[in-house]
mmCIF file of C-alpha atoms in Angstrom:
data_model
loop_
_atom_site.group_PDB
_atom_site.id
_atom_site.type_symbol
_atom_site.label_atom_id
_atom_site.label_comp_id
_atom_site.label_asym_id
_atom_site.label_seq_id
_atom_site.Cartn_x
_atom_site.Cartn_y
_atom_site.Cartn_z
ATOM 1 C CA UNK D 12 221.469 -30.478 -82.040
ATOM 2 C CA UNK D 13 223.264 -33.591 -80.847
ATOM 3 C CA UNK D 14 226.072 -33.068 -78.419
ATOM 4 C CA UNK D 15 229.619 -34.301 -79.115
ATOM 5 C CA UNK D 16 231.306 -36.451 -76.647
ATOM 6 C CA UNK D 17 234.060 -35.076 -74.815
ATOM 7 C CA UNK D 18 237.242 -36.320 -76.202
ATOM 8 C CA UNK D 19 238.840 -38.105 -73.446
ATOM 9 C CA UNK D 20 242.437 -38.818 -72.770
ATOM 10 C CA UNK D 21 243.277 -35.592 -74.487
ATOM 11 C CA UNK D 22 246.395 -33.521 -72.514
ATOM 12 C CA UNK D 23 246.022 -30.084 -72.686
ATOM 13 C CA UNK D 24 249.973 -27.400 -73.406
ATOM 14 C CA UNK D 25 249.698 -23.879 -72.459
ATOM 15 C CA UNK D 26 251.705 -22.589 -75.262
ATOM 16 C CA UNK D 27 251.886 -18.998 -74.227
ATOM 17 C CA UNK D 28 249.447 -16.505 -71.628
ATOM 18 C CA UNK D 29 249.853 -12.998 -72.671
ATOM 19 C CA UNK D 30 248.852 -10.036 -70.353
ATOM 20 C CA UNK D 31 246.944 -6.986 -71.641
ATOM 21 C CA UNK D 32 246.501 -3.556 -70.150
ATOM 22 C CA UNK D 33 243.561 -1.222 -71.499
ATOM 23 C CA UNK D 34 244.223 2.972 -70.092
ATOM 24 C CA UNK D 35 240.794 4.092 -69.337
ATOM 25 C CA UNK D 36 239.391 7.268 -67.445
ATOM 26 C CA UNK D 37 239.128 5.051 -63.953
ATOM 27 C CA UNK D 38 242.326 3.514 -64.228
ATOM 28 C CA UNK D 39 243.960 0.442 -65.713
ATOM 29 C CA UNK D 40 242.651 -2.440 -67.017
ATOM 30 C CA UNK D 41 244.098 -5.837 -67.452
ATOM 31 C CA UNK D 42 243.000 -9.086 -69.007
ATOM 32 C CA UNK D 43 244.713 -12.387 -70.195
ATOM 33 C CA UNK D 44 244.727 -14.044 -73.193
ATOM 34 C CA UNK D 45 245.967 -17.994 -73.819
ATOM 35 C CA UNK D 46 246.666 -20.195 -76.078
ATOM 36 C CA UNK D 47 246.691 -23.828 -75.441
ATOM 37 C CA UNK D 48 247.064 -26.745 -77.714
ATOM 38 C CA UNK D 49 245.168 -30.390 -76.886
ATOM 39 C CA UNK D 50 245.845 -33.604 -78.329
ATOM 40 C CA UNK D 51 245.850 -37.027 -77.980
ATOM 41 C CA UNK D 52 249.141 -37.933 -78.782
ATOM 42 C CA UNK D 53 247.842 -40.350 -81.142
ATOM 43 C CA UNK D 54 246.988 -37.991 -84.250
ATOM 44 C CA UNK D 55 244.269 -35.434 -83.133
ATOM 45 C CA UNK D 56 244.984 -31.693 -82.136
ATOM 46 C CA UNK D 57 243.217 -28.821 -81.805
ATOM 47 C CA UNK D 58 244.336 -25.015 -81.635
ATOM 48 C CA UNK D 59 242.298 -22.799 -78.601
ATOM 49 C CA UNK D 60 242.743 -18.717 -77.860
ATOM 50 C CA UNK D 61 240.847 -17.409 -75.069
ATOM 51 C CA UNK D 62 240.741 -13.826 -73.212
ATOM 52 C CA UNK D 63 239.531 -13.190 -69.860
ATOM 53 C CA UNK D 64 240.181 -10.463 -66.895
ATOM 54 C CA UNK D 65 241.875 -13.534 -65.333
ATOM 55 C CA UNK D 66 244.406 -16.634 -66.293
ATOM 56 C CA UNK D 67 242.946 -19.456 -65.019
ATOM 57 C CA UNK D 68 239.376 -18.407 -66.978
ATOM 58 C CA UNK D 69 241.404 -17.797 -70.278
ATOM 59 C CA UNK D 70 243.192 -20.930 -70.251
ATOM 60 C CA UNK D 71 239.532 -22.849 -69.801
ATOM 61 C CA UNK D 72 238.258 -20.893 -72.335
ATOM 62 C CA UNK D 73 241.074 -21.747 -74.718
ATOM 63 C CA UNK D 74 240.769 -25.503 -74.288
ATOM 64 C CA UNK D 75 237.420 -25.685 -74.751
ATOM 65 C CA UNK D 76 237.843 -24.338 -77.699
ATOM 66 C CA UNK D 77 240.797 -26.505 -78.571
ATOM 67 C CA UNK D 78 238.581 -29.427 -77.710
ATOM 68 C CA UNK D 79 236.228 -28.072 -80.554
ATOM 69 C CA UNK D 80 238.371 -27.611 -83.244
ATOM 70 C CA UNK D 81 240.569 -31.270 -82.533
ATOM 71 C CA UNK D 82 241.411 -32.438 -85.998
ATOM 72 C CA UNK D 83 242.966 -35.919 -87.151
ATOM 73 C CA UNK D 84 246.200 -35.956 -88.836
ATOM 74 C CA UNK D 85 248.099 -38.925 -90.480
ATOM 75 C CA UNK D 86 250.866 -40.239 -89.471
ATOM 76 C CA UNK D 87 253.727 -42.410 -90.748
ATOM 77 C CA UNK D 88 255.687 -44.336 -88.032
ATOM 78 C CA UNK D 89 256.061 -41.465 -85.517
ATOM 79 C CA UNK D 90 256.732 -38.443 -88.549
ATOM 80 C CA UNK D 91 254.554 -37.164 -90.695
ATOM 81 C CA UNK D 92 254.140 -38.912 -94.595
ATOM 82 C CA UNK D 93 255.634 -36.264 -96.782
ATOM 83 C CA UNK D 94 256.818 -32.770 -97.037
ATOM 84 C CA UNK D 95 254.176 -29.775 -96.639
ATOM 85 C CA UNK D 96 254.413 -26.343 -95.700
ATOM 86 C CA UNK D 97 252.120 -24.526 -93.579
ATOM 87 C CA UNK D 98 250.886 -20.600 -94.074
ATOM 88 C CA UNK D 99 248.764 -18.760 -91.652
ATOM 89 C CA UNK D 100 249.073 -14.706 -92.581
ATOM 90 C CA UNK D 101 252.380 -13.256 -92.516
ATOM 91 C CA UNK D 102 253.771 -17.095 -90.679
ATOM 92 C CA UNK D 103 255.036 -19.217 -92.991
ATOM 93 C CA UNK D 104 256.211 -22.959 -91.512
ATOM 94 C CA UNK D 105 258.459 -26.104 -93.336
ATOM 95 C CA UNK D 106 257.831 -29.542 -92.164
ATOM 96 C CA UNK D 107 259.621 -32.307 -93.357
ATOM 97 C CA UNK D 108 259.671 -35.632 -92.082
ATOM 98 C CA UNK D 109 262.753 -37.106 -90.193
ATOM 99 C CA UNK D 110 264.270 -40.658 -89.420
ATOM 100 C CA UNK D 111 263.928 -42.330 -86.312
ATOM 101 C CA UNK D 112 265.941 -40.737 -83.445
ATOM 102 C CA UNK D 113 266.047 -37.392 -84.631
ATOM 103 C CA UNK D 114 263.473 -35.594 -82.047
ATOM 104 C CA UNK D 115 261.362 -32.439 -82.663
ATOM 105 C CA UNK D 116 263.422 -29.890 -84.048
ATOM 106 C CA UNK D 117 261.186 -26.724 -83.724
ATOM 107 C CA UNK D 118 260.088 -23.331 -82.031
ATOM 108 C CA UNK D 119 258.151 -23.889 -78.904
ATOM 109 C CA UNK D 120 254.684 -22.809 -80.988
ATOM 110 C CA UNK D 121 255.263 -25.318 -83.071
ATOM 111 C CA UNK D 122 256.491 -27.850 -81.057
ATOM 112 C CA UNK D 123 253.809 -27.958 -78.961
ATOM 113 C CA UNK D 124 251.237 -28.610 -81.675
ATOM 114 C CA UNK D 125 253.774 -31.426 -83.105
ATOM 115 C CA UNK D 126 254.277 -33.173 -79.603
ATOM 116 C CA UNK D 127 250.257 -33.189 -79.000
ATOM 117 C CA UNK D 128 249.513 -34.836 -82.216
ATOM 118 C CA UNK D 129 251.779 -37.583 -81.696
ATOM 119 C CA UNK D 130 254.979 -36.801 -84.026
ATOM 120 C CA UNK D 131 258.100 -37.908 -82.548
ATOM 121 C CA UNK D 132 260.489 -37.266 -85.978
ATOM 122 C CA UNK D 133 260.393 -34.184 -87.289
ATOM 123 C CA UNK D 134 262.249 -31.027 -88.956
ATOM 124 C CA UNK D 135 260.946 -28.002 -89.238
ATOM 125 C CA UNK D 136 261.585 -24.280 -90.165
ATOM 126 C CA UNK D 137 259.642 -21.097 -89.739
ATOM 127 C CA UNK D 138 260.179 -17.994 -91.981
ATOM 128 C CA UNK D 139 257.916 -14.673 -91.978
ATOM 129 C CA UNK D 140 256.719 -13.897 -88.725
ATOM 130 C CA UNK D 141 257.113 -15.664 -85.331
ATOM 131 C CA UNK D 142 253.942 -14.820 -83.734
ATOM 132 C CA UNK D 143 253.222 -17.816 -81.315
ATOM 133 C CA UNK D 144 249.450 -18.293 -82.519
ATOM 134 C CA UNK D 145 250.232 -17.518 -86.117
ATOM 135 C CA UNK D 146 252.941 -20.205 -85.696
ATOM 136 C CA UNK D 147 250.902 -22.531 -84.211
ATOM 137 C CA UNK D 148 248.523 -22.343 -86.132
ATOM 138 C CA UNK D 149 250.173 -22.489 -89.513
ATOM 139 C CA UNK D 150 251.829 -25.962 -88.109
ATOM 140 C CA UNK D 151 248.100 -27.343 -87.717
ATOM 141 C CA UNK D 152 247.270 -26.057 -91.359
ATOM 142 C CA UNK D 153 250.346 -27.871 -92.952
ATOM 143 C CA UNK D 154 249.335 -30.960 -90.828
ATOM 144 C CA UNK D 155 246.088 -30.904 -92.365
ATOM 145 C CA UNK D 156 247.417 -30.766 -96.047
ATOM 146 C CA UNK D 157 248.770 -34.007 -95.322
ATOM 147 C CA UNK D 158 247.438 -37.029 -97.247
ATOM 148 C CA UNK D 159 248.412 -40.879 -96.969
ATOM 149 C CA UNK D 160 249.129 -42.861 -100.496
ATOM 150 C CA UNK D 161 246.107 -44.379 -100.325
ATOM 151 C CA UNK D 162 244.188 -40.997 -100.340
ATOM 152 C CA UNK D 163 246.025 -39.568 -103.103
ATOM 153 C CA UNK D 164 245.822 -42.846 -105.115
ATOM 154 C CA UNK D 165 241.951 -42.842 -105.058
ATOM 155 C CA UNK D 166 241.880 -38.906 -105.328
ATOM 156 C CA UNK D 167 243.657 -39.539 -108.968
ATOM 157 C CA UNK D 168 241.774 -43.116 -109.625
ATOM 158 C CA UNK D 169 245.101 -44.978 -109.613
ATOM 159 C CA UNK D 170 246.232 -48.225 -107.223
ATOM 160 C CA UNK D 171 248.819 -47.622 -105.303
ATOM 161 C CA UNK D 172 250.661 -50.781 -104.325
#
C-alpha cells in the first residue's frame, strides 16, 4: 500500500473538546473526546473526532484523522458557486453564497469548517439539531454537493459558455 504524503501547510481548529465521565465499581472514569477541523485555506478540509483518557491525545487523534478525510471543494471568488444544503442525521444546514464584504455568518461548528476551506462570503442557517459534529459535518457534506458550471455542463453533455 503506497503511503500518502502528508498534506502540508494545512492549520488545524479545535472546534469543541468534550469531557466524559464513566461510574464504575473503582471509581470514576474520565476521557476526552475532540473534534478538530484542518484545511488549507485554499479549498481542502477535512472533519476529525477522537477520544482518549487525555486532551492533548484526543486532539492528535482527531487531526490525523482530519488529515485523512481532507476533501477539495470549489470555490467561486472567496464564496461558494451556488446554493446547497447540507444534512447529516437530525442537522440540517443552508449555505448560500454572499457578495464580497459580507464575512462568515455562521455557528462556530460551521464556521470553522467554512474558514478552513477558504470561504470568506458566506450565509448560512442551521435548522434541526445543533450538535457541534453533526453541524460540522453536515457543512462539509453540502460543500461537497457543490459543482462548478463546467462540471454540470459535461455531466448533462451541454457547453457552457
Amino acid at each position: 500500500m503506497a503511503r500518502i504524503e502528508e498534506p502540508i501547510n494545512m492549520e488545524e481548529t479545535v472546534v469543541r473538546v468534550n469531557r466524559c465521565t464513566t461510574v464504575t465499581k473503582g471509581g470514576k472514569s474520565m476521557s476526552f473526546s475532540a473534534l478538530v477541523v484542518v484545511g488549507d485555506k485554499k479549498g481542502s478540509v477535512g472533519i476529525g473526532f477522537g477520544k482518549a483518557r487525555e486532551v492533548p491525545n484526543a486532539v492528535s487523534k482527531a487531526v490525523k484523522e482530519a488529515k485523512k478525510q481532507i476533501v477539495k471543494i470549489p470555490l467561486k471568488g472567496g464564496t461558494i458557486p451556488h446554493v446547497v444544503w447540507g444534512r447529516f442525521k437530525a442537522a440540517n444546514i443552508f449555505l448560500k453564497p454572499a457578495s464580497p464584504g459580507t464575512g462568515i455568518k455562521a455557528g462556530a461548528s460551521a464556521r470553522a469548517v467554512l474558514e478552513s476551506a477558504g470561504v470568506k462570503n458566506i450565509l448560512t442557517k442551521c435548522y434541526g439539531k445543533r450538535n457541534p459534529l453533526n453541524v460540522a459535518k453536515a457543512t462539509l457534506f453540502g460543500l461537497k454537493s457543490l459543482r462548478t458550471k463546467e462540471e454540470i455542463g459535461e455531466l448533462r453533455g451541454v457547453k457552457i459558455e
